[in-house]
XYZ file of C-alpha atoms in Angstrom:
398
model
C 58.959 43.380 -16.961
C 58.988 40.824 -14.264
C 57.508 43.219 -11.748
C 54.326 43.169 -13.517
C 54.256 39.678 -14.206
C 54.621 38.856 -10.492
C 52.076 41.354 -9.547
C 49.566 39.683 -12.082
C 50.516 36.110 -10.885
C 50.177 37.524 -7.061
C 46.667 38.812 -7.870
C 45.932 35.455 -9.390
C 46.841 33.772 -6.428
C 44.984 35.589 -4.177
C 41.961 35.296 -6.105
C 42.436 31.624 -6.446
C 42.698 31.165 -2.754
C 39.325 33.624 -2.040
C 37.590 31.594 -4.947
C 38.574 28.357 -3.432
C 37.680 29.301 -0.135
C 34.465 30.379 -1.126
C 33.885 27.267 -3.009
C 34.741 25.020 -0.106
C 32.714 26.834 2.247
C 29.514 25.984 0.207
C 28.021 29.101 0.444
C 27.386 29.293 -3.111
C 24.764 26.240 -3.227
C 23.947 26.057 0.720
C 20.897 27.925 1.779
C 21.026 30.909 3.800
C 19.279 33.924 4.645
C 20.116 36.017 1.651
C 19.049 33.151 -0.690
C 15.818 31.885 1.207
C 14.273 35.190 2.427
C 12.501 36.009 -0.753
C 11.182 32.130 -1.253
C 7.719 31.260 -0.845
C 6.762 27.924 1.580
C 6.325 24.746 -0.560
C 2.676 24.583 -1.334
C 0.810 21.754 0.142
C -1.148 19.863 -2.126
C -4.214 17.888 -0.645
C -6.135 15.894 -3.249
C -9.317 15.938 -1.109
C -9.482 19.319 -0.743
C -8.452 19.986 -4.370
C -11.446 17.656 -5.463
C -14.254 19.312 -3.336
C -13.295 22.454 -4.670
C -13.677 21.009 -8.168
C -16.962 19.542 -7.034
C -18.317 22.833 -5.775
C -17.498 24.567 -8.859
C -19.507 21.996 -11.078
C -22.386 22.372 -8.819
C -22.302 26.292 -9.074
C -22.186 25.840 -12.940
C -25.265 23.672 -13.035
C -27.152 25.904 -10.787
C -26.011 28.976 -12.531
C -26.915 27.679 -16.033
C -29.884 25.728 -15.087
C -28.847 22.508 -17.162
C -31.763 20.209 -17.539
C -31.904 16.418 -18.163
C -32.678 17.114 -21.682
C -29.833 19.819 -22.052
C -27.200 18.764 -19.495
C -23.893 19.888 -18.694
C -20.894 17.297 -19.803
C -17.494 17.530 -18.689
C -14.888 15.130 -19.708
C -12.398 13.795 -17.224
C -13.772 15.824 -14.410
C -11.265 15.062 -12.025
C -8.256 15.134 -14.509
C -7.660 11.444 -13.602
C -9.327 9.291 -16.317
C -9.458 10.900 -19.805
C -11.797 8.049 -20.817
C -14.668 9.414 -18.193
C -17.073 11.875 -18.227
C -19.653 13.431 -15.806
C -23.082 14.569 -16.978
C -24.860 17.154 -14.620
C -28.043 18.465 -14.555
C -30.994 19.624 -12.083
C -34.224 17.541 -11.532
C -37.379 18.051 -9.348
C -38.126 14.067 -8.763
C -36.175 10.962 -8.304
C -35.243 8.689 -10.862
C -33.083 5.774 -11.703
C -30.714 6.301 -14.707
C -29.617 3.849 -17.102
C -26.394 4.883 -19.005
C -24.952 3.088 -21.903
C -21.748 3.458 -23.572
C -22.638 1.717 -27.105
C -19.950 -0.381 -28.983
C -19.873 -2.539 -31.867
C -20.913 -5.643 -30.152
C -22.849 -6.439 -26.998
C -19.940 -7.837 -24.989
C -17.983 -4.576 -25.229
C -21.230 -2.324 -24.372
C -21.327 -1.054 -20.823
C -24.434 0.039 -18.882
C -24.661 1.410 -15.270
C -27.349 1.929 -13.194
C -27.644 5.178 -10.623
C -30.353 6.297 -8.632
C -30.722 9.971 -7.660
C -32.829 12.052 -5.292
C -34.434 15.220 -6.398
C -31.666 18.179 -6.879
C -28.464 18.101 -9.082
C -27.840 14.728 -10.612
C -24.039 14.032 -11.445
C -23.976 10.839 -13.745
C -20.670 9.126 -14.152
C -19.745 8.095 -17.611
C -17.240 5.277 -17.721
C -15.995 3.048 -20.470
C -15.510 5.623 -23.250
C -13.214 4.587 -26.249
C -10.201 6.721 -26.846
C -9.996 9.147 -29.924
C -13.695 8.241 -30.530
C -16.628 10.148 -30.708
C -18.606 7.949 -28.406
C -22.577 7.558 -28.471
C -23.960 7.678 -25.266
C -27.430 6.933 -23.986
C -29.049 7.988 -20.794
C -32.959 6.561 -19.920
C -34.528 8.064 -16.913
C -37.424 5.856 -17.322
C -39.677 8.524 -19.074
C -37.468 9.502 -21.862
C -33.732 8.653 -23.499
C -31.298 11.213 -24.307
C -28.455 10.428 -26.979
C -25.084 12.533 -25.980
C -21.955 12.565 -28.336
C -18.841 12.768 -26.201
C -15.454 12.822 -28.358
C -12.310 11.765 -26.388
C -8.526 12.237 -27.078
C -6.088 9.634 -28.467
C -4.004 7.407 -25.865
C -0.631 9.006 -24.923
C 2.051 8.320 -27.166
C 3.743 6.579 -24.161
C 0.950 4.012 -23.640
C 1.915 0.810 -23.446
C 1.017 -1.249 -26.595
C -1.703 -4.331 -26.265
C -1.597 -6.920 -29.315
C -4.854 -8.710 -29.412
C -3.601 -12.299 -30.874
C -7.551 -13.863 -30.650
C -10.501 -12.821 -28.862
C -13.694 -14.894 -28.339
C -16.048 -12.582 -26.253
C -18.484 -14.993 -25.864
C -16.271 -17.472 -24.005
C -15.408 -14.795 -21.496
C -16.528 -13.994 -18.028
C -18.628 -10.844 -18.045
C -16.729 -7.658 -17.440
C -13.459 -5.887 -18.419
C -10.128 -6.711 -17.229
C -7.832 -4.400 -15.024
C -4.346 -4.016 -15.696
C -1.991 -2.781 -12.948
C 1.036 -0.825 -14.067
C 4.239 -2.433 -12.531
C 5.874 0.939 -12.426
C 5.304 4.487 -13.125
C 6.350 4.518 -17.054
C 3.202 2.541 -17.916
C -0.585 3.127 -17.007
C -3.087 1.403 -14.950
C -5.864 0.637 -17.261
C -9.346 -1.242 -18.043
C -9.231 -3.371 -20.828
C -12.298 -4.693 -22.693
C -12.943 -8.164 -24.598
C -11.401 -6.640 -27.780
C -8.419 -5.577 -26.261
C -9.292 -1.803 -26.556
C -8.481 0.849 -23.656
C -11.789 1.954 -21.920
C -10.467 3.379 -18.698
C -6.759 4.484 -17.371
C -5.498 6.582 -14.655
C -3.273 9.532 -16.288
C -1.442 10.105 -13.040
C 1.016 7.176 -13.381
C 2.211 7.766 -9.949
C -0.972 6.512 -8.111
C -2.196 2.511 -8.086
C 0.949 1.130 -9.597
C 3.100 -1.762 -8.307
C 0.525 -2.697 -5.929
C -2.969 -4.800 -6.407
C -5.869 -2.558 -6.734
C -8.828 -4.223 -5.310
C -12.633 -3.747 -5.251
C -14.607 -2.718 -2.312
C -18.012 -3.797 -1.647
C -19.416 -0.201 -1.958
C -18.104 -0.325 -5.674
C -15.009 1.811 -5.131
C -11.542 1.113 -5.553
C -8.514 0.910 -3.276
C -5.168 1.440 -4.161
C -2.142 3.394 -3.342
C -1.721 7.054 -3.678
C 0.756 9.073 -5.608
C 3.312 10.079 -2.944
C 6.830 7.840 -2.683
C 8.215 6.568 0.561
C 11.000 4.553 -1.284
C 11.580 4.485 -5.043
C 10.469 2.761 -7.276
C 6.881 1.410 -5.934
C 6.707 2.124 -1.986
C 3.915 4.637 -1.390
C 2.974 6.396 1.718
C -1.007 6.222 1.332
C -3.948 4.280 0.183
C -6.656 6.050 -1.667
C -10.062 4.855 -1.904
C -11.428 6.085 -5.563
C -13.833 5.611 -8.532
C -13.111 5.280 -12.146
C -14.027 9.083 -12.351
C -10.701 9.391 -10.182
C -12.676 10.658 -7.334
C -10.894 10.192 -4.127
C -13.231 9.406 -1.302
C -10.631 8.902 1.414
C -6.836 9.160 1.740
C -5.295 6.746 4.578
C -1.797 7.759 5.504
C 0.745 4.728 5.806
C 4.083 5.795 7.709
C 5.176 2.199 6.965
C 4.270 2.705 3.395
C 2.547 0.224 0.990
C 3.820 -2.028 -1.839
C 2.898 -5.338 -3.827
C -0.212 -6.253 -2.335
C -3.633 -5.492 -0.635
C -6.327 -7.900 0.114
C -9.698 -7.374 1.682
C -10.318 -9.324 4.915
C -13.774 -10.715 5.702
C -14.643 -7.965 8.343
C -14.104 -5.393 5.947
C -10.344 -4.610 6.948
C -7.553 -4.521 4.512
C -4.208 -6.497 4.806
C -1.427 -4.575 3.216
C 2.183 -5.571 2.381
C 4.335 -3.055 4.091
C 7.775 -2.262 5.912
C 8.761 -1.222 9.157
C 7.773 2.195 10.058
C 11.225 3.277 10.892
C 12.582 1.179 7.783
C 15.765 3.127 7.390
C 17.038 2.453 10.959
C 16.018 -1.191 11.018
C 17.984 -1.587 8.108
C 15.499 -3.634 6.320
C 12.385 -3.174 3.794
C 9.567 -5.241 2.505
C 9.322 -7.341 5.699
C 6.122 -6.419 7.378
C 2.258 -6.866 7.018
C -0.282 -4.558 8.254
C -3.941 -4.813 9.146
C -5.525 -1.513 8.526
C -8.950 -0.275 9.766
C -10.453 1.459 6.540
C -12.970 3.161 8.640
C -10.735 4.961 10.873
C -7.292 4.494 9.082
C -5.620 3.121 12.033
C -3.099 0.497 11.889
C -4.574 -2.581 13.946
C -1.791 -5.135 13.659
C 1.599 -5.385 12.806
C 3.288 -8.530 11.524
C 6.864 -8.090 11.656
C 8.846 -10.756 10.179
C 12.164 -9.863 11.250
C 10.972 -11.393 14.544
C 9.386 -14.149 13.000
C 11.779 -15.478 10.585
C 15.603 -15.132 10.136
C 16.575 -12.005 8.601
C 20.389 -13.033 8.626
C 19.612 -16.071 6.432
C 21.582 -15.964 3.210
C 19.021 -16.697 0.539
C 20.425 -19.627 -1.434
C 21.813 -18.543 -4.996
C 20.421 -15.054 -4.331
C 23.425 -12.520 -3.737
C 22.638 -9.855 -6.236
C 24.451 -6.391 -5.756
C 20.964 -4.445 -5.519
C 20.069 -6.934 -2.563
C 23.287 -6.988 -0.639
C 24.303 -3.453 -1.033
C 21.146 -1.638 -0.564
C 20.822 1.110 2.249
C 18.130 -1.054 3.803
C 18.361 -4.679 3.038
C 15.568 -6.377 1.065
C 16.309 -9.805 2.417
C 12.552 -11.054 2.323
C 10.988 -9.052 -0.392
C 7.270 -9.998 0.750
C 5.353 -9.737 -2.488
C 1.904 -11.292 -1.531
C 0.017 -11.881 1.793
C -3.495 -13.356 1.981
C -5.644 -14.590 4.795
C -6.785 -18.102 5.416
C -10.072 -17.569 7.351
C -10.783 -21.520 7.902
C -7.610 -21.734 9.965
C -7.123 -18.143 10.775
C -3.678 -18.231 9.326
C -1.769 -15.259 7.293
C 0.286 -16.688 4.389
C 2.946 -14.565 2.832
C 5.459 -15.189 0.127
C 9.125 -14.361 -0.040
C 10.972 -14.755 -3.650
C 14.158 -14.151 -2.018
C 13.986 -16.622 0.700
C 12.288 -18.879 -1.742
C 9.648 -19.178 1.220
C 5.891 -19.376 1.387
C 5.122 -19.026 5.294
C 1.865 -19.618 6.967
C 1.653 -17.889 10.524
C -1.187 -17.927 13.251
C -2.984 -14.375 12.730
C -3.264 -14.039 16.381
C -0.049 -15.472 18.176
C 2.284 -14.840 15.012
C 3.563 -18.327 15.542
C 4.846 -20.380 12.364
C 2.569 -22.817 11.082
C 4.481 -24.264 8.076
C 7.084 -23.191 5.679
C 6.854 -23.876 1.786
C 10.185 -24.031 0.317
C 13.545 -25.873 -0.486
C 15.365 -26.910 2.365
C 18.857 -25.802 1.741
C 20.500 -23.135 3.800
C 18.749 -23.733 7.352
C 22.083 -23.893 9.282
C 23.368 -21.727 12.073
C 20.896 -19.053 13.359
C 18.189 -20.188 10.694
C 18.351 -23.917 12.197
C 15.048 -23.072 14.249
C 12.988 -22.888 11.194
C 13.783 -26.627 10.015
C 11.062 -27.951 11.813
C 8.421 -26.069 10.044
C 9.638 -27.052 6.651
C 6.931 -29.290 4.552
C 8.008 -32.444 3.193
C 6.905 -33.542 -0.501
C 5.125 -36.594 -1.181
C 6.901 -38.642 -3.882
C 9.724 -37.842 -6.399
C 8.456 -35.933 -9.228
C 8.625 -32.695 -7.423
C 10.520 -29.391 -8.293
C 10.722 -26.667 -5.604
C 10.371 -22.844 -6.297
C 13.577 -20.886 -6.220
C 11.921 -17.376 -6.092
């Protein structure tokens, strides 16, 4: 009886050793020829190509069905980006200006836009529809008016809640309010005077965590939808409109976060990182000037070479800062240009600093912040600290 037990034990030990060797080798999980030969390449998604193809499909449909002004082709959310938008398309023989009005329960919430088109296919953007509503839209071509009923879906179940405590539209500045989502678990949205959502981007990876700015041509500029580092460092800028149509994509190997601002010459100031942020071991400490026409990075302001990245910020030793893969020693969260003095002014909540530098020479002009913590390697910054006037004064500690 003992011999069979010994044999069984021996077999179990052998199989255990073989299994352990296989597991330790990683062959079960590591890619190899046998496991990858049947796999296809990862598809490359290009938003510009996808949307161009979508536009060709729309044009082909309009030509095929011969849609007219009196009987147009209506497509809700044509780019699958803003469910509270639509495209009204048809073909005409003469040029005209079209006045588009989305009716509301009072004049302040009513939205009117004007678009001019030459003869050919007309594609009118309908922006500002109400959610979960049969919207009434009027389109006037100067000779006749058509009335369209456009029904929209309810807002997503996870949409952020907006509570209106009081609204006085007659005292408000004309226009709607843009709310930019901080993270990708909420939506960047346009809100009217009554607190109603009138547009939002269903792609929560885009245009979040960073400013969205208006361009002179009426388009918007914000971040794209591909992450460089979680949760808000993005690898590109998109120029887009409220239909969600993307006109250009500017690749930024440095990434973009927190803030964009338009410069007087049409270029854009971007809060960013070092291009090799994982090699430098730091993050969120660079500002860029980017040419929107070419996508080129024209100027880089690396604040590791301007300030002192080794300075220990006063009372700010959070584990997420001290133990990150790349140290967030500065956390630049805003950058603006002062054209009068040709200064770049940036903010650092971790260092409790607002810093002005010469836009050309990159030399420090002044530092606004508490005077503690400027010993040792940071001593050279002392002479730039601003001195408050009077005693009734409190420093910012962020």
